[in-house]
Amino acid sequence: MTSHQPPLWRRAVAELLGTCLLVSIVVGSGIAAQRLSPNDVGLQLLENSTATVLGLTVLILVFGPVSGAHFNPVVSAADWFLGRRSRAGLTLAELGTYVVAQVVGAIGGSLLANAMFDVGTSVSVKGRATSGHLLGEVVATAGLIVLIFALAATKRGALAAPAVGAYVGAAYWFTSSTSFANPAVTVGRIFSDTFAGIAPGSVPGFVVAQLIGAVLGLGLLAVLFPVAARSADDVVLPHSLEKTGA
């Protein structure tokens, strides 16, 4: 990583807070949706996905200039993998720090949402690991990786916030899994037995499917955007001290 990056501790704090708030948005809006529309699951999903689209877009804009706004271990891992030869992305040590911050933040996000809605923290019993759900996670994650790194490779990183928000919102509906596409968020959602929760037994399958999706996404990038590795440092948003004036 270049010397122009914000210090690692600052980036880790941004990743922790951003992932915490993302999961809080997902879980909290799911709880609100259940209460507002108790007899209409379709409307619940619409409310949940709309809040997630808007919230994620804002979080990328806020935290992107500091850490890149990964909020997702597979995005960070892809950043490290693509940039490892040219040293354009995360180092292995930075990757580990990002992932720990993201997982801790995701768990904190569930706890925060539970506390705001006075539902108490309990482990979810909502099973999701059907073959269709797992395929949905492969597709959702592959598409997310291609989108993020294609934008960076074609110098359109400024569009990342609305584009990633739009993709996640659409994937809520076109994938059977409602597009977790994020191992940290998946782990975090264990700790809320509400609309957005996931049972611990479903988590390993989801994470494996997400990793497979990430590998597939990287393969597609190699075919479609072979120069993507050169822009790994600008994922999800450019985050250098020179560009942000930090």
JSON list of N, CA, C and O in Angstrom, two decimals, residues 56 60 68-72 74-76 78-79 82 140-161 163-165 167-168 181-182 217 221 225 228 231-232 234-238:
[
{"chain": "A", "resi": 56, "resn": "LEU", "atom": "N", "xyz": [-26.70, 2.16, 2.25]},
{"chain": "A", "resi": 56, "resn": "LEU", "atom": "CA", "xyz": [-25.39, 1.75, 1.74]},
{"chain": "A", "resi": 56, "resn": "LEU", "atom": "C", "xyz": [-24.78, 2.84, 0.87]},
{"chain": "A", "resi": 56, "resn": "LEU", "atom": "O", "xyz": [-23.57, 3.10, 0.94]},
{"chain": "A", "resi": 60, "resn": "ILE", "atom": "N", "xyz": [-21.10, 4.52, 1.75]},
{"chain": "A", "resi": 60, "resn": "ILE", "atom": "CA", "xyz": [-19.96, 4.53, 0.82]},
{"chain": "A", "resi": 60, "resn": "ILE", "atom": "C", "xyz": [-19.44, 5.95, 0.62]},
{"chain": "A", "resi": 60, "resn": "ILE", "atom": "O", "xyz": [-18.24, 6.20, 0.60]},
{"chain": "A", "resi": 68, "resn": "GLY", "atom": "N", "xyz": [-11.96, 3.24, 1.54]},
{"chain": "A", "resi": 68, "resn": "GLY", "atom": "CA", "xyz": [-12.45, 2.62, 0.32]},
{"chain": "A", "resi": 68, "resn": "GLY", "atom": "C", "xyz": [-13.85, 2.08, 0.47]},
{"chain": "A", "resi": 68, "resn": "GLY", "atom": "O", "xyz": [-14.48, 1.70, -0.51]},
{"chain": "A", "resi": 69, "resn": "ALA", "atom": "N", "xyz": [-14.36, 2.00, 1.72]},
{"chain": "A", "resi": 69, "resn": "ALA", "atom": "CA", "xyz": [-15.72, 1.51, 2.00]},
{"chain": "A", "resi": 69, "resn": "ALA", "atom": "C", "xyz": [-15.93, 0.11, 1.46]},
{"chain": "A", "resi": 69, "resn": "ALA", "atom": "O", "xyz": [-16.89, -0.16, 0.75]},
{"chain": "A", "resi": 70, "resn": "HIS", "atom": "N", "xyz": [-15.02, -0.80, 1.82]},
{"chain": "A", "resi": 70, "resn": "HIS", "atom": "CA", "xyz": [-15.21, -2.19, 1.42]},
{"chain": "A", "resi": 70, "resn": "HIS", "atom": "C", "xyz": [-16.40, -2.80, 2.15]},
{"chain": "A", "resi": 70, "resn": "HIS", "atom": "O", "xyz": [-17.27, -3.40, 1.52]},
{"chain": "A", "resi": 71, "resn": "PHE", "atom": "N", "xyz": [-16.38, -2.76, 3.48]},
{"chain": "A", "resi": 71, "resn": "PHE", "atom": "CA", "xyz": [-17.44, -3.32, 4.34]},
{"chain": "A", "resi": 71, "resn": "PHE", "atom": "C", "xyz": [-17.69, -4.80, 4.07]},
{"chain": "A", "resi": 71, "resn": "PHE", "atom": "O", "xyz": [-18.76, -5.32, 4.39]},
{"chain": "A", "resi": 72, "resn": "ASN", "atom": "N", "xyz": [-16.74, -5.48, 3.45]},
{"chain": "A", "resi": 72, "resn": "ASN", "atom": "CA", "xyz": [-17.01, -6.82, 2.94]},
{"chain": "A", "resi": 72, "resn": "ASN", "atom": "C", "xyz": [-15.69, -7.58, 2.76]},
{"chain": "A", "resi": 72, "resn": "ASN", "atom": "O", "xyz": [-14.84, -7.17, 1.97]},
{"chain": "A", "resi": 74, "resn": "VAL", "atom": "N", "xyz": [-14.92, -10.28, 1.16]},
{"chain": "A", "resi": 74, "resn": "VAL", "atom": "CA", "xyz": [-14.60, -10.76, -0.19]},
{"chain": "A", "resi": 74, "resn": "VAL", "atom": "C", "xyz": [-14.12, -9.62, -1.08]},
{"chain": "A", "resi": 74, "resn": "VAL", "atom": "O", "xyz": [-13.27, -9.82, -1.96]},
{"chain": "A", "resi": 75, "resn": "VAL", "atom": "N", "xyz": [-14.63, -8.42, -0.86]},
{"chain": "A", "resi": 75, "resn": "VAL", "atom": "CA", "xyz": [-14.14, -7.26, -1.62]},
{"chain": "A", "resi": 75, "resn": "VAL", "atom": "C", "xyz": [-12.70, -6.96, -1.21]},
{"chain": "A", "resi": 75, "resn": "VAL", "atom": "O", "xyz": [-11.83, -6.73, -2.06]},
{"chain": "A", "resi": 76, "resn": "SER", "atom": "N", "xyz": [-12.42, -7.00, 0.08]},
{"chain": "A", "resi": 76, "resn": "SER", "atom": "CA", "xyz": [-11.05, -6.76, 0.56]},
{"chain": "A", "resi": 76, "resn": "SER", "atom": "C", "xyz": [-10.09, -7.84, 0.06]},
{"chain": "A", "resi": 76, "resn": "SER", "atom": "O", "xyz": [-8.96, -7.54, -0.33]},
{"chain": "A", "resi": 78, "resn": "ALA", "atom": "N", "xyz": [-10.43, -9.68, -2.64]},
{"chain": "A", "resi": 78, "resn": "ALA", "atom": "CA", "xyz": [-10.22, -9.48, -4.08]},
{"chain": "A", "resi": 78, "resn": "ALA", "atom": "C", "xyz": [-9.27, -8.32, -4.33]},
{"chain": "A", "resi": 78, "resn": "ALA", "atom": "O", "xyz": [-8.43, -8.37, -5.24]},
{"chain": "A", "resi": 79, "resn": "ASP", "atom": "N", "xyz": [-9.38, -7.28, -3.53]},
{"chain": "A", "resi": 79, "resn": "ASP", "atom": "CA", "xyz": [-8.47, -6.13, -3.63]},
{"chain": "A", "resi": 79, "resn": "ASP", "atom": "C", "xyz": [-7.02, -6.58, -3.39]},
{"chain": "A", "resi": 79, "resn": "ASP", "atom": "O", "xyz": [-6.12, -6.20, -4.13]},
{"chain": "A", "resi": 82, "resn": "LEU", "atom": "N", "xyz": [-5.89, -9.03, -6.45]},
{"chain": "A", "resi": 82, "resn": "LEU", "atom": "CA", "xyz": [-5.61, -8.36, -7.72]},
{"chain": "A", "resi": 82, "resn": "LEU", "atom": "C", "xyz": [-4.39, -7.46, -7.64]},
{"chain": "A", "resi": 82, "resn": "LEU", "atom": "O", "xyz": [-3.66, -7.31, -8.63]},
{"chain": "A", "resi": 140, "resn": "ALA", "atom": "N", "xyz": [-24.91, -13.38, -6.69]},
{"chain": "A", "resi": 140, "resn": "ALA", "atom": "CA", "xyz": [-24.88, -12.03, -6.11]},
{"chain": "A", "resi": 140, "resn": "ALA", "atom": "C", "xyz": [-23.46, -11.56, -5.86]},
{"chain": "A", "resi": 140, "resn": "ALA", "atom": "O", "xyz": [-23.10, -10.41, -6.15]},
{"chain": "A", "resi": 141, "resn": "THR", "atom": "N", "xyz": [-22.62, -12.44, -5.32]},
{"chain": "A", "resi": 141, "resn": "THR", "atom": "CA", "xyz": [-21.25, -12.05, -4.99]},
{"chain": "A", "resi": 141, "resn": "THR", "atom": "C", "xyz": [-20.41, -11.84, -6.25]},
{"chain": "A", "resi": 141, "resn": "THR", "atom": "O", "xyz": [-19.63, -10.89, -6.34]},
{"chain": "A", "resi": 142, "resn": "ALA", "atom": "N", "xyz": [-20.56, -12.72, -7.22]},
{"chain": "A", "resi": 142, "resn": "ALA", "atom": "CA", "xyz": [-19.82, -12.56, -8.48]},
{"chain": "A", "resi": 142, "resn": "ALA", "atom": "C", "xyz": [-20.16, -11.24, -9.14]},
{"chain": "A", "resi": 142, "resn": "ALA", "atom": "O", "xyz": [-19.27, -10.50, -9.59]},
{"chain": "A", "resi": 143, "resn": "GLY", "atom": "N", "xyz": [-21.43, -10.91, -9.19]},
{"chain": "A", "resi": 143, "resn": "GLY", "atom": "CA", "xyz": [-21.85, -9.66, -9.80]},
{"chain": "A", "resi": 143, "resn": "GLY", "atom": "C", "xyz": [-21.31, -8.45, -9.06]},
{"chain": "A", "resi": 143, "resn": "GLY", "atom": "O", "xyz": [-20.90, -7.46, -9.68]},
{"chain": "A", "resi": 144, "resn": "LEU", "atom": "N", "xyz": [-21.29, -8.52, -7.73]},
{"chain": "A", "resi": 144, "resn": "LEU", "atom": "CA", "xyz": [-20.79, -7.40, -6.94]},
{"chain": "A", "resi": 144, "resn": "LEU", "atom": "C", "xyz": [-19.30, -7.17, -7.20]},
{"chain": "A", "resi": 144, "resn": "LEU", "atom": "O", "xyz": [-18.86, -6.03, -7.38]},
{"chain": "A", "resi": 145, "resn": "ILE", "atom": "N", "xyz": [-18.52, -8.25, -7.24]},
{"chain": "A", "resi": 145, "resn": "ILE", "atom": "CA", "xyz": [-17.09, -8.12, -7.50]},
{"chain": "A", "resi": 145, "resn": "ILE", "atom": "C", "xyz": [-16.83, -7.53, -8.88]},
{"chain": "A", "resi": 145, "resn": "ILE", "atom": "O", "xyz": [-16.01, -6.61, -9.05]},
{"chain": "A", "resi": 146, "resn": "VAL", "atom": "N", "xyz": [-17.53, -8.02, -9.88]},
{"chain": "A", "resi": 146, "resn": "VAL", "atom": "CA", "xyz": [-17.35, -7.49, -11.24]},
{"chain": "A", "resi": 146, "resn": "VAL", "atom": "C", "xyz": [-17.69, -6.01, -11.28]},
{"chain": "A", "resi": 146, "resn": "VAL", "atom": "O", "xyz": [-16.96, -5.19, -11.85]},
{"chain": "A", "resi": 147, "resn": "LEU", "atom": "N", "xyz": [-18.81, -5.64, -10.68]},
{"chain": "A", "resi": 147, "resn": "LEU", "atom": "CA", "xyz": [-19.24, -4.24, -10.71]},
{"chain": "A", "resi": 147, "resn": "LEU", "atom": "C", "xyz": [-18.20, -3.33, -10.08]},
{"chain": "A", "resi": 147, "resn": "LEU", "atom": "O", "xyz": [-17.77, -2.33, -10.68]},
{"chain": "A", "resi": 148, "resn": "ILE", "atom": "N", "xyz": [-17.77, -3.64, -8.86]},
{"chain": "A", "resi": 148, "resn": "ILE", "atom": "CA", "xyz": [-16.87, -2.76, -8.12]},
{"chain": "A", "resi": 148, "resn": "ILE", "atom": "C", "xyz": [-15.54, -2.58, -8.85]},
{"chain": "A", "resi": 148, "resn": "ILE", "atom": "O", "xyz": [-15.06, -1.45, -9.04]},
{"chain": "A", "resi": 149, "resn": "PHE", "atom": "N", "xyz": [-14.94, -3.68, -9.29]},
{"chain": "A", "resi": 149, "resn": "PHE", "atom": "CA", "xyz": [-13.62, -3.58, -9.90]},
{"chain": "A", "resi": 149, "resn": "PHE", "atom": "C", "xyz": [-13.69, -3.10, -11.34]},
{"chain": "A", "resi": 149, "resn": "PHE", "atom": "O", "xyz": [-12.73, -2.49, -11.84]},
{"chain": "A", "resi": 150, "resn": "ALA", "atom": "N", "xyz": [-14.81, -3.32, -12.01]},
{"chain": "A", "resi": 150, "resn": "ALA", "atom": "CA", "xyz": [-14.97, -2.76, -13.36]},
{"chain": "A", "resi": 150, "resn": "ALA", "atom": "C", "xyz": [-15.06, -1.24, -13.30]},
{"chain": "A", "resi": 150, "resn": "ALA", "atom": "O", "xyz": [-14.49, -0.54, -14.15]},
{"chain": "A", "resi": 151, "resn": "LEU", "atom": "N", "xyz": [-15.76, -0.72, -12.30]},
{"chain": "A", "resi": 151, "resn": "LEU", "atom": "CA", "xyz": [-15.85, 0.73, -12.16]},
{"chain": "A", "resi": 151, "resn": "LEU", "atom": "C", "xyz": [-14.47, 1.34, -11.91]},
{"chain": "A", "resi": 151, "resn": "LEU", "atom": "O", "xyz": [-14.11, 2.36, -12.48]},
{"chain": "A", "resi": 152, "resn": "ALA", "atom": "N", "xyz": [-13.68, 0.68, -11.03]},
{"chain": "A", "resi": 152, "resn": "ALA", "atom": "CA", "xyz": [-12.34, 1.19, -10.75]},
{"chain": "A", "resi": 152, "resn": "ALA", "atom": "C", "xyz": [-11.45, 1.10, -11.99]},
{"chain": "A", "resi": 152, "resn": "ALA", "atom": "O", "xyz": [-10.70, 2.03, -12.29]},
{"chain": "A", "resi": 153, "resn": "ALA", "atom": "N", "xyz": [-11.53, -0.01, -12.70]},
{"chain": "A", "resi": 153, "resn": "ALA", "atom": "CA", "xyz": [-10.67, -0.21, -13.87]},
{"chain": "A", "resi": 153, "resn": "ALA", "atom": "C", "xyz": [-10.96, 0.77, -14.99]},
{"chain": "A", "resi": 153, "resn": "ALA", "atom": "O", "xyz": [-10.07, 1.11, -15.78]},
{"chain": "A", "resi": 154, "resn": "THR", "atom": "N", "xyz": [-12.21, 1.24, -15.06]},
{"chain": "A", "resi": 154, "resn": "THR", "atom": "CA", "xyz": [-12.60, 2.17, -16.13]},
{"chain": "A", "resi": 154, "resn": "THR", "atom": "C", "xyz": [-12.70, 3.60, -15.62]},
{"chain": "A", "resi": 154, "resn": "THR", "atom": "O", "xyz": [-13.33, 4.44, -16.26]},
{"chain": "A", "resi": 155, "resn": "LYS", "atom": "N", "xyz": [-12.09, 3.86, -14.46]},
{"chain": "A", "resi": 155, "resn": "LYS", "atom": "CA", "xyz": [-12.01, 5.21, -13.90]},
{"chain": "A", "resi": 155, "resn": "LYS", "atom": "C", "xyz": [-13.38, 5.82, -13.65]},
{"chain": "A", "resi": 155, "resn": "LYS", "atom": "O", "xyz": [-13.59, 7.03, -13.82]},
{"chain": "A", "resi": 156, "resn": "ARG", "atom": "N", "xyz": [-14.32, 4.99, -13.24]},
{"chain": "A", "resi": 156, "resn": "ARG", "atom": "CA", "xyz": [-15.67, 5.48, -12.92]},
{"chain": "A", "resi": 156, "resn": "ARG", "atom": "C", "xyz": [-16.00, 5.23, -11.45]},
{"chain": "A", "resi": 156, "resn": "ARG", "atom": "O", "xyz": [-17.15, 5.06, -11.09]},
{"chain": "A", "resi": 157, "resn": "GLY", "atom": "N", "xyz": [-14.96, 5.26, -10.61]},
{"chain": "A", "resi": 157, "resn": "GLY", "atom": "CA", "xyz": [-15.16, 5.00, -9.20]},
{"chain": "A", "resi": 157, "resn": "GLY", "atom": "C", "xyz": [-16.12, 5.97, -8.53]},
{"chain": "A", "resi": 157, "resn": "GLY", "atom": "O", "xyz": [-16.76, 5.64, -7.52]},
{"chain": "A", "resi": 158, "resn": "ALA", "atom": "N", "xyz": [-16.26, 7.17, -9.09]},
{"chain": "A", "resi": 158, "resn": "ALA", "atom": "CA", "xyz": [-17.19, 8.15, -8.52]},
{"chain": "A", "resi": 158, "resn": "ALA", "atom": "C", "xyz": [-18.63, 7.65, -8.55]},
{"chain": "A", "resi": 158, "resn": "ALA", "atom": "O", "xyz": [-19.48, 8.14, -7.79]},
{"chain": "A", "resi": 159, "resn": "LEU", "atom": "N", "xyz": [-18.90, 6.68, -9.41]},
{"chain": "A", "resi": 159, "resn": "LEU", "atom": "CA", "xyz": [-20.26, 6.13, -9.51]},
{"chain": "A", "resi": 159, "resn": "LEU", "atom": "C", "xyz": [-20.48, 4.96, -8.56]},
{"chain": "A", "resi": 159, "resn": "LEU", "atom": "O", "xyz": [-21.58, 4.39, -8.53]},
{"chain": "A", "resi": 160, "resn": "ALA", "atom": "N", "xyz": [-19.46, 4.60, -7.79]},
{"chain": "A", "resi": 160, "resn": "ALA", "atom": "CA", "xyz": [-19.57, 3.39, -6.97]},
{"chain": "A", "resi": 160, "resn": "ALA", "atom": "C", "xyz": [-20.71, 3.45, -5.98]},
{"chain": "A", "resi": 160, "resn": "ALA", "atom": "O", "xyz": [-21.43, 2.46, -5.79]},
{"chain": "A", "resi": 161, "resn": "ALA", "atom": "N", "xyz": [-20.89, 4.58, -5.30]},
{"chain": "A", "resi": 161, "resn": "ALA", "atom": "CA", "xyz": [-21.93, 4.65, -4.27]},
{"chain": "A", "resi": 161, "resn": "ALA", "atom": "C", "xyz": [-23.31, 4.35, -4.83]},
{"chain": "A", "resi": 161, "resn": "ALA", "atom": "O", "xyz": [-23.99, 3.43, -4.36]},
{"chain": "A", "resi": 163, "resn": "ALA", "atom": "N", "xyz": [-24.06, 3.05, -7.78]},
{"chain": "A", "resi": 163, "resn": "ALA", "atom": "CA", "xyz": [-24.08, 1.81, -8.55]},
{"chain": "A", "resi": 163, "resn": "ALA", "atom": "C", "xyz": [-24.12, 0.58, -7.63]},
{"chain": "A", "resi": 163, "resn": "ALA", "atom": "O", "xyz": [-24.91, -0.35, -7.87]},
{"chain": "A", "resi": 164, "resn": "VAL", "atom": "N", "xyz": [-23.30, 0.58, -6.58]},
{"chain": "A", "resi": 164, "resn": "VAL", "atom": "CA", "xyz": [-23.30, -0.55, -5.65]},
{"chain": "A", "resi": 164, "resn": "VAL", "atom": "C", "xyz": [-24.63, -0.60, -4.90]},
{"chain": "A", "resi": 164, "resn": "VAL", "atom": "O", "xyz": [-25.21, -1.67, -4.71]},
{"chain": "A", "resi": 165, "resn": "GLY", "atom": "N", "xyz": [-25.12, 0.56, -4.48]},
{"chain": "A", "resi": 165, "resn": "GLY", "atom": "CA", "xyz": [-26.43, 0.58, -3.82]},
{"chain": "A", "resi": 165, "resn": "GLY", "atom": "C", "xyz": [-27.52, 0.03, -4.72]},
{"chain": "A", "resi": 165, "resn": "GLY", "atom": "O", "xyz": [-28.36, -0.77, -4.28]},
{"chain": "A", "resi": 167, "resn": "TYR", "atom": "N", "xyz": [-27.18, -2.03, -7.30]},
{"chain": "A", "resi": 167, "resn": "TYR", "atom": "CA", "xyz": [-27.00, -3.46, -7.53]},
{"chain": "A", "resi": 167, "resn": "TYR", "atom": "C", "xyz": [-27.49, -4.27, -6.34]},
{"chain": "A", "resi": 167, "resn": "TYR", "atom": "O", "xyz": [-28.21, -5.27, -6.51]},
{"chain": "A", "resi": 168, "resn": "VAL", "atom": "N", "xyz": [-27.12, -3.87, -5.14]},
{"chain": "A", "resi": 168, "resn": "VAL", "atom": "CA", "xyz": [-27.55, -4.60, -3.95]},
{"chain": "A", "resi": 168, "resn": "VAL", "atom": "C", "xyz": [-29.07, -4.57, -3.83]},
{"chain": "A", "resi": 168, "resn": "VAL", "atom": "O", "xyz": [-29.70, -5.58, -3.51]},
{"chain": "A", "resi": 181, "resn": "ALA", "atom": "N", "xyz": [-24.19, -11.69, 0.06]},
{"chain": "A", "resi": 181, "resn": "ALA", "atom": "CA", "xyz": [-22.97, -11.40, -0.73]},
{"chain": "A", "resi": 181, "resn": "ALA", "atom": "C", "xyz": [-21.84, -10.82, 0.11]},
{"chain": "A", "resi": 181, "resn": "ALA", "atom": "O", "xyz": [-21.02, -10.06, -0.38]},
{"chain": "A", "resi": 182, "resn": "ASN", "atom": "N", "xyz": [-21.76, -11.21, 1.39]},
{"chain": "A", "resi": 182, "resn": "ASN", "atom": "CA", "xyz": [-20.82, -10.58, 2.31]},
{"chain": "A", "resi": 182, "resn": "ASN", "atom": "C", "xyz": [-20.65, -11.47, 3.54]},
{"chain": "A", "resi": 182, "resn": "ASN", "atom": "O", "xyz": [-21.57, -11.58, 4.35]},
{"chain": "A", "resi": 217, "resn": "GLY", "atom": "N", "xyz": [-16.21, -14.09, -9.95]},
{"chain": "A", "resi": 217, "resn": "GLY", "atom": "CA", "xyz": [-16.14, -12.68, -10.32]},
{"chain": "A", "resi": 217, "resn": "GLY", "atom": "C", "xyz": [-14.75, -12.28, -10.76]},
{"chain": "A", "resi": 217, "resn": "GLY", "atom": "O", "xyz": [-14.58, -11.54, -11.74]},
{"chain": "A", "resi": 221, "resn": "LEU", "atom": "N", "xyz": [-13.55, -10.84, -14.37]},
{"chain": "A", "resi": 221, "resn": "LEU", "atom": "CA", "xyz": [-12.74, -9.63, -14.50]},
{"chain": "A", "resi": 221, "resn": "LEU", "atom": "C", "xyz": [-11.51, -9.86, -15.38]},
{"chain": "A", "resi": 221, "resn": "LEU", "atom": "O", "xyz": [-11.14, -9.01, -16.19]},
{"chain": "A", "resi": 225, "resn": "PHE", "atom": "N", "xyz": [-11.96, -7.29, -18.02]},
{"chain": "A", "resi": 225, "resn": "PHE", "atom": "CA", "xyz": [-11.20, -6.11, -17.63]},
{"chain": "A", "resi": 225, "resn": "PHE", "atom": "C", "xyz": [-9.82, -6.52, -17.12]},
{"chain": "A", "resi": 225, "resn": "PHE", "atom": "O", "xyz": [-9.54, -6.46, -15.92]},
{"chain": "A", "resi": 228, "resn": "ALA", "atom": "N", "xyz": [-7.79, -4.55, -14.45]},
{"chain": "A", "resi": 228, "resn": "ALA", "atom": "CA", "xyz": [-8.42, -4.25, -13.16]},
{"chain": "A", "resi": 228, "resn": "ALA", "atom": "C", "xyz": [-7.41, -4.23, -12.02]},
{"chain": "A", "resi": 228, "resn": "ALA", "atom": "O", "xyz": [-7.57, -3.47, -11.07]},
{"chain": "A", "resi": 231, "resn": "SER", "atom": "N", "xyz": [-5.96, -0.95, -10.71]},
{"chain": "A", "resi": 231, "resn": "SER", "atom": "CA", "xyz": [-6.82, 0.00, -10.01]},
{"chain": "A", "resi": 231, "resn": "SER", "atom": "C", "xyz": [-7.31, -0.53, -8.68]},
{"chain": "A", "resi": 231, "resn": "SER", "atom": "O", "xyz": [-8.25, 0.04, -8.10]},
{"chain": "A", "resi": 232, "resn": "ALA", "atom": "N", "xyz": [-6.69, -1.60, -8.17]},
{"chain": "A", "resi": 232, "resn": "ALA", "atom": "CA", "xyz": [-7.16, -2.20, -6.91]},
{"chain": "A", "resi": 232, "resn": "ALA", "atom": "C", "xyz": [-7.14, -1.19, -5.77]},
{"chain": "A", "resi": 232, "resn": "ALA", "atom": "O", "xyz": [-7.97, -1.25, -4.86]},
{"chain": "A", "resi": 234, "resn": "ASP", "atom": "N", "xyz": [-8.07, 1.75, -5.74]},
{"chain": "A", "resi": 234, "resn": "ASP", "atom": "CA", "xyz": [-9.18, 2.70, -5.80]},
{"chain": "A", "resi": 234, "resn": "ASP", "atom": "C", "xyz": [-10.54, 2.05, -5.54]},
{"chain": "A", "resi": 234, "resn": "ASP", "atom": "O", "xyz": [-11.57, 2.58, -5.94]},
{"chain": "A", "resi": 235, "resn": "VAL", "atom": "N", "xyz": [-10.54, 0.90, -4.87]},
{"chain": "A", "resi": 235, "resn": "VAL", "atom": "CA", "xyz": [-11.77, 0.16, -4.59]},
{"chain": "A", "resi": 235, "resn": "VAL", "atom": "C", "xyz": [-12.16, 0.37, -3.13]},
{"chain": "A", "resi": 235, "resn": "VAL", "atom": "O", "xyz": [-11.32, 0.28, -2.24]},
{"chain": "A", "resi": 236, "resn": "VAL", "atom": "N", "xyz": [-13.42, 0.57, -2.82]},
{"chain": "A", "resi": 236, "resn": "VAL", "atom": "CA", "xyz": [-14.56, 0.81, -3.69]},
{"chain": "A", "resi": 236, "resn": "VAL", "atom": "C", "xyz": [-14.50, 2.25, -4.22]},
{"chain": "A", "resi": 236, "resn": "VAL", "atom": "O", "xyz": [-14.87, 2.54, -5.35]},
{"chain": "A", "resi": 237, "resn": "LEU", "atom": "N", "xyz": [-14.02, 3.17, -3.36]},
{"chain": "A", "resi": 237, "resn": "LEU", "atom": "CA", "xyz": [-13.76, 4.54, -3.77]},
{"chain": "A", "resi": 237, "resn": "LEU", "atom": "C", "xyz": [-12.28, 4.85, -3.58]},
{"chain": "A", "resi": 237, "resn": "LEU", "atom": "O", "xyz": [-11.64, 4.29, -2.69]},
{"chain": "A", "resi": 238, "resn": "PRO", "atom": "N", "xyz": [-11.71, 5.75, -4.40]},
{"chain": "A", "resi": 238, "resn": "PRO", "atom": "CA", "xyz": [-10.33, 6.19, -4.16]},
{"chain": "A", "resi": 238, "resn": "PRO", "atom": "C", "xyz": [-10.20, 6.75, -2.75]},
{"chain": "A", "resi": 238, "resn": "PRO", "atom": "O", "xyz": [-11.09, 7.46, -2.28]}
]
